[in-house]
């Protein structure tokens, strides 16, 4: 299955995850570049769309879209990508390194609500959604500590233990889908 990883990242965790997935699957990768990359405008849902991608999206059987969740939203750079390339996307997997843990995924700022939104936009094109909450790499007593997870970013030193196990299961699932 010809796959491309397309990502947006502000602080680097989703870039790290995208690079890792692209290496594991030996597939190509491209960054989504907003026309105006102003974080606080995104938080207010204000944006000017994204620059055209270099890769030709309909040449890929599967797009793995990777990016953060802010304020419980499917953020503008990711949404713009889906809107712009909707007709060219064959299958899509959405993956996020986010703040919300699995137990809180259906709460106001949880990743589960964003997954529902992604599925409602992409319908049967969306084959899988997967979250890697940053809290997984934090010690047990800091897993729900907002300050701690805001300051923590994925890297080779903390991508181990439960995070690595979940990641390896995710890669197996991706390979099974092909
Ligand atoms: C302003 C702001 C709002 C956020 N809101 C949410 C949220 O609603 N739900 C969530 O799961 N994570 C939330 N997060 C956590 C981000 O999803 C997380 O920090 C993410 O890993 C950042 O990705 P990046 O390093 O690729 O930019 C928020 C982070 C910021 C900075």
mmCIF file of C-alpha atoms and ligand atoms in Angstrom:
data_model
loop_
_atom_site.group_PDB
_atom_site.id
_atom_site.type_symbol
_atom_site.label_atom_id
_atom_site.label_comp_id
_atom_site.label_asym_id
_atom_site.label_seq_id
_atom_site.Cartn_x
_atom_site.Cartn_y
_atom_site.Cartn_z
ATOM 1 C CA UNK A 1 0.000 0.000 0.000
ATOM 2 C CA UNK A 2 1.522 3.327 -1.083
ATOM 3 C CA UNK A 3 1.393 5.584 1.940
ATOM 4 C CA UNK A 4 2.362 9.171 2.703
ATOM 5 C CA UNK A 5 2.590 10.820 6.117
ATOM 6 C CA UNK A 6 1.372 14.423 6.105
ATOM 7 C CA UNK A 7 1.859 16.381 9.310
ATOM 8 C CA UNK A 8 1.582 19.696 11.070
ATOM 9 C CA UNK A 9 3.382 20.387 14.328
ATOM 10 C CA UNK A 10 3.951 23.502 16.402
ATOM 11 C CA UNK A 11 6.239 22.302 19.197
ATOM 12 C CA UNK A 12 7.669 19.187 17.574
ATOM 13 C CA UNK A 13 5.904 16.177 19.101
ATOM 14 C CA UNK A 14 3.749 15.512 16.059
ATOM 15 C CA UNK A 15 6.747 16.093 13.802
ATOM 16 C CA UNK A 16 8.640 13.482 15.808
ATOM 17 C CA UNK A 17 5.704 11.055 15.569
ATOM 18 C CA UNK A 18 5.302 11.679 11.813
ATOM 19 C CA UNK A 19 9.014 11.073 11.207
ATOM 20 C CA UNK A 20 8.886 7.905 13.239
ATOM 21 C CA UNK A 21 5.855 6.559 11.326
ATOM 22 C CA UNK A 22 7.439 7.475 8.003
ATOM 23 C CA UNK A 23 10.619 5.564 8.995
ATOM 24 C CA UNK A 24 8.679 2.533 10.289
ATOM 25 C CA UNK A 25 6.657 2.290 7.070
ATOM 26 C CA UNK A 26 9.539 3.413 4.807
ATOM 27 C CA UNK A 27 7.196 5.904 3.223
ATOM 28 C CA UNK A 28 7.344 9.531 2.188
ATOM 29 C CA UNK A 29 6.416 12.433 4.385
ATOM 30 C CA UNK A 30 5.489 16.074 3.916
ATOM 31 C CA UNK A 31 4.850 18.953 6.263
ATOM 32 C CA UNK A 32 1.620 20.946 5.970
ATOM 33 C CA UNK A 33 2.616 24.602 5.685
ATOM 34 C CA UNK A 34 -0.085 27.138 6.537
ATOM 35 C CA UNK A 35 -0.057 30.319 4.425
ATOM 36 C CA UNK A 36 0.009 32.226 7.701
ATOM 37 C CA UNK A 37 1.509 30.199 10.540
ATOM 38 C CA UNK A 38 0.208 32.170 13.521
ATOM 39 C CA UNK A 39 -0.673 29.926 16.420
ATOM 40 C CA UNK A 40 -3.012 32.282 18.296
ATOM 41 C CA UNK A 41 -5.032 32.944 15.117
ATOM 42 C CA UNK A 42 -5.540 29.195 14.743
ATOM 43 C CA UNK A 43 -6.895 29.100 18.288
ATOM 44 C CA UNK A 44 -9.541 31.607 17.154
ATOM 45 C CA UNK A 45 -10.190 29.484 14.067
ATOM 46 C CA UNK A 46 -8.753 32.236 11.831
ATOM 47 C CA UNK A 47 -6.538 31.054 8.989
ATOM 48 C CA UNK A 48 -5.679 31.569 5.315
ATOM 49 C CA UNK A 49 -5.451 27.940 4.300
ATOM 50 C CA UNK A 50 -2.312 25.983 3.461
ATOM 51 C CA UNK A 51 0.351 26.065 0.741
ATOM 52 C CA UNK A 52 0.005 23.385 -1.967
ATOM 53 C CA UNK A 53 1.760 20.122 -1.157
ATOM 54 C CA UNK A 54 4.663 18.950 -3.331
ATOM 55 C CA UNK A 55 3.449 15.354 -3.374
ATOM 56 C CA UNK A 56 0.488 14.318 -5.528
ATOM 57 C CA UNK A 57 -1.972 13.042 -2.960
ATOM 58 C CA UNK A 58 -4.152 10.916 -5.243
ATOM 59 C CA UNK A 59 -1.084 8.833 -6.138
ATOM 60 C CA UNK A 60 -1.180 7.415 -2.596
ATOM 61 C CA UNK A 61 -3.501 4.656 -1.417
ATOM 62 C CA UNK A 62 -3.341 6.004 2.102
ATOM 63 C CA UNK A 63 -2.612 9.309 3.837
ATOM 64 C CA UNK A 64 -1.536 9.291 7.467
ATOM 65 C CA UNK A 65 -2.478 12.713 8.815
ATOM 66 C CA UNK A 66 -0.624 13.644 11.988
ATOM 67 C CA UNK A 67 -1.062 16.742 14.122
ATOM 68 C CA UNK A 68 -2.015 18.184 17.501
ATOM 69 C CA UNK A 69 -5.377 18.940 19.093
ATOM 70 C CA UNK A 70 -5.974 22.390 20.556
ATOM 71 C CA UNK A 71 -9.033 23.413 22.544
ATOM 72 C CA UNK A 72 -10.826 20.226 21.551
ATOM 73 C CA UNK A 73 -10.647 21.206 17.859
ATOM 74 C CA UNK A 74 -9.632 19.610 14.570
ATOM 75 C CA UNK A 75 -7.133 22.413 14.047
ATOM 76 C CA UNK A 76 -7.142 24.714 10.957
ATOM 77 C CA UNK A 77 -3.968 23.404 9.222
ATOM 78 C CA UNK A 78 -5.269 19.791 9.399
ATOM 79 C CA UNK A 79 -8.815 20.766 8.479
ATOM 80 C CA UNK A 80 -7.536 22.864 5.555
ATOM 81 C CA UNK A 81 -5.558 19.884 4.296
ATOM 82 C CA UNK A 82 -8.649 17.661 4.405
ATOM 83 C CA UNK A 83 -10.849 20.300 2.750
ATOM 84 C CA UNK A 84 -8.319 21.067 0.010
ATOM 85 C CA UNK A 85 -7.452 17.449 -0.819
ATOM 86 C CA UNK A 86 -10.704 15.686 0.073
ATOM 87 C CA UNK A 87 -11.395 14.406 -3.439
ATOM 88 C CA UNK A 88 -7.766 13.226 -3.794
ATOM 89 C CA UNK A 89 -7.604 11.295 -0.516
ATOM 90 C CA UNK A 90 -8.253 7.570 -0.961
ATOM 91 C CA UNK A 91 -7.941 6.376 2.647
ATOM 92 C CA UNK A 92 -6.924 8.368 5.697
ATOM 93 C CA UNK A 93 -5.543 7.498 9.115
ATOM 94 C CA UNK A 94 -5.599 10.305 11.686
ATOM 95 C CA UNK A 95 -2.968 10.204 14.383
ATOM 96 C CA UNK A 96 -2.270 12.731 17.099
ATOM 97 C CA UNK A 97 0.155 13.349 19.910
ATOM 98 C CA UNK A 98 -2.235 15.296 22.129
ATOM 99 C CA UNK A 99 -2.767 16.252 25.756
ATOM 100 C CA UNK A 100 -5.961 14.349 26.584
ATOM 101 C CA UNK A 101 -5.521 10.901 28.099
ATOM 102 C CA UNK A 102 -7.635 7.900 27.002
ATOM 103 C CA UNK A 103 -9.873 8.045 30.092
ATOM 104 C CA UNK A 104 -10.857 11.635 29.206
ATOM 105 C CA UNK A 105 -11.125 11.230 25.450
ATOM 106 C CA UNK A 106 -14.866 11.980 25.385
ATOM 107 C CA UNK A 107 -14.693 15.051 27.622
ATOM 108 C CA UNK A 108 -14.867 18.623 26.281
ATOM 109 C CA UNK A 109 -11.201 18.793 25.191
ATOM 110 C CA UNK A 110 -10.758 15.087 24.542
ATOM 111 C CA UNK A 111 -9.300 13.584 21.378
ATOM 112 C CA UNK A 112 -12.392 11.333 20.986
ATOM 113 C CA UNK A 113 -14.523 14.321 19.977
ATOM 114 C CA UNK A 114 -11.987 15.308 17.327
ATOM 115 C CA UNK A 115 -11.923 11.713 16.067
ATOM 116 C CA UNK A 116 -15.729 11.859 15.699
ATOM 117 C CA UNK A 117 -15.344 15.067 13.697
ATOM 118 C CA UNK A 118 -12.670 13.552 11.435
ATOM 119 C CA UNK A 119 -14.898 10.512 10.777
ATOM 120 C CA UNK A 120 -17.920 12.717 10.104
ATOM 121 C CA UNK A 121 -15.939 14.702 7.492
ATOM 122 C CA UNK A 122 -14.146 11.789 5.844
ATOM 123 C CA UNK A 123 -16.765 9.061 6.413
ATOM 124 C CA UNK A 124 -15.603 5.687 5.053
ATOM 125 C CA UNK A 125 -12.326 7.244 3.827
ATOM 126 C CA UNK A 126 -11.207 7.401 7.468
ATOM 127 C CA UNK A 127 -10.020 3.904 8.359
ATOM 128 C CA UNK A 128 -8.365 4.526 11.734
ATOM 129 C CA UNK A 129 -7.817 7.234 14.382
ATOM 130 C CA UNK A 130 -5.092 6.854 16.987
ATOM 131 C CA UNK A 131 -4.005 9.057 19.900
ATOM 132 C CA UNK A 132 -0.652 9.086 21.659
ATOM 133 C CA UNK A 133 -1.289 11.299 24.697
ATOM 134 C CA UNK A 134 1.906 12.985 25.849
ATOM 135 C CA UNK A 135 1.000 12.021 29.443
ATOM 136 C CA UNK A 136 2.023 8.442 28.627
ATOM 137 C CA UNK A 137 5.679 9.468 28.762
ATOM 138 C CA UNK A 138 5.241 11.325 32.077
ATOM 139 C CA UNK A 139 5.674 9.711 35.507
ATOM 140 C CA UNK A 140 2.397 8.442 37.091
ATOM 141 C CA UNK A 141 2.048 11.425 39.445
ATOM 142 C CA UNK A 142 2.301 13.913 36.536
ATOM 143 C CA UNK A 143 0.048 12.228 33.970
ATOM 144 C CA UNK A 144 -2.780 14.741 34.483
ATOM 145 C CA UNK A 145 -0.492 17.680 35.165
ATOM 146 C CA UNK A 146 -1.215 20.250 32.417
ATOM 147 C CA UNK A 147 1.949 22.208 33.129
ATOM 148 C CA UNK A 148 4.082 19.058 32.844
ATOM 149 C CA UNK A 149 2.573 17.886 29.559
ATOM 150 C CA UNK A 150 2.799 21.348 27.988
ATOM 151 C CA UNK A 151 6.543 21.335 28.705
ATOM 152 C CA UNK A 152 7.115 17.782 27.472
ATOM 153 C CA UNK A 153 7.808 16.914 23.834
ATOM 154 C CA UNK A 154 8.352 13.531 22.235
ATOM 155 C CA UNK A 155 11.975 12.584 21.629
ATOM 156 C CA UNK A 156 14.213 9.498 21.441
ATOM 157 C CA UNK A 157 14.792 9.592 25.222
ATOM 158 C CA UNK A 158 11.127 9.491 26.286
ATOM 159 C CA UNK A 159 9.680 7.421 23.424
ATOM 160 C CA UNK A 160 9.922 4.136 25.288
ATOM 161 C CA UNK A 161 7.943 1.875 27.666
ATOM 162 C CA UNK A 162 4.165 2.153 27.247
ATOM 163 C CA UNK A 163 4.519 4.758 24.474
ATOM 164 C CA UNK A 164 6.754 2.487 22.407
ATOM 165 C CA UNK A 165 4.496 -0.535 23.027
ATOM 166 C CA UNK A 166 1.406 1.387 21.906
ATOM 167 C CA UNK A 167 3.294 2.728 18.907
ATOM 168 C CA UNK A 168 4.451 -0.741 17.850
ATOM 169 C CA UNK A 169 0.863 -2.044 18.112
ATOM 170 C CA UNK A 170 -0.270 0.889 15.958
ATOM 171 C CA UNK A 171 2.322 0.084 13.273
ATOM 172 C CA UNK A 172 1.194 -3.572 13.298
ATOM 173 C CA UNK A 173 -2.406 -2.417 12.844
ATOM 174 C CA UNK A 174 -1.381 -0.161 9.948
ATOM 175 C CA UNK A 175 0.401 -3.066 8.304
ATOM 176 C CA UNK A 176 -2.661 -5.287 8.793
ATOM 177 C CA UNK A 177 -4.831 -2.669 7.049
ATOM 178 C CA UNK A 178 -2.685 -2.846 3.943
HETATM 179 C C1 LIG B 1 -3.211 26.080 23.499
HETATM 180 C C2 LIG B 1 -3.225 24.571 23.576
HETATM 181 C C3 LIG B 1 -4.436 23.915 23.672
HETATM 182 C C4 LIG B 1 -4.475 22.528 23.748
HETATM 183 N N1 LIG B 1 -5.688 21.913 23.815
HETATM 184 C C5 LIG B 1 -5.736 20.564 23.826
HETATM 185 C C6 LIG B 1 -7.003 19.900 23.808
HETATM 186 O O1 LIG B 1 -8.069 20.506 23.772
HETATM 187 N N2 LIG B 1 -6.998 18.555 23.831
HETATM 188 C C7 LIG B 1 -5.847 17.824 23.845
HETATM 189 O O2 LIG B 1 -5.924 16.592 23.840
HETATM 190 N N3 LIG B 1 -4.620 18.435 23.846
HETATM 191 C C8 LIG B 1 -4.561 19.769 23.849
HETATM 192 N N4 LIG B 1 -3.342 20.404 23.820
HETATM 193 C C9 LIG B 1 -2.116 19.601 23.852
HETATM 194 C C10 LIG B 1 -1.515 19.441 22.473
HETATM 195 O O3 LIG B 1 -2.356 18.656 21.647
HETATM 196 C C11 LIG B 1 -0.146 18.801 22.630
HETATM 197 O O4 LIG B 1 0.664 19.684 23.367
HETATM 198 C C12 LIG B 1 0.498 18.435 21.328
HETATM 199 O O5 LIG B 1 1.330 17.371 21.541
HETATM 200 C C13 LIG B 1 1.341 19.480 20.704
HETATM 201 O O6 LIG B 1 1.842 18.980 19.480
HETATM 202 P P1 LIG B 1 3.121 19.588 18.766
HETATM 203 O O7 LIG B 1 4.283 19.435 19.710
HETATM 204 O O8 LIG B 1 3.293 18.757 17.545
HETATM 205 O O9 LIG B 1 2.858 21.016 18.435
HETATM 206 C C14 LIG B 1 -3.267 21.780 23.744
HETATM 207 C C15 LIG B 1 -2.044 22.458 23.652
HETATM 208 C C16 LIG B 1 -2.008 23.827 23.556
HETATM 209 C C17 LIG B 1 -0.677 24.513 23.460
#
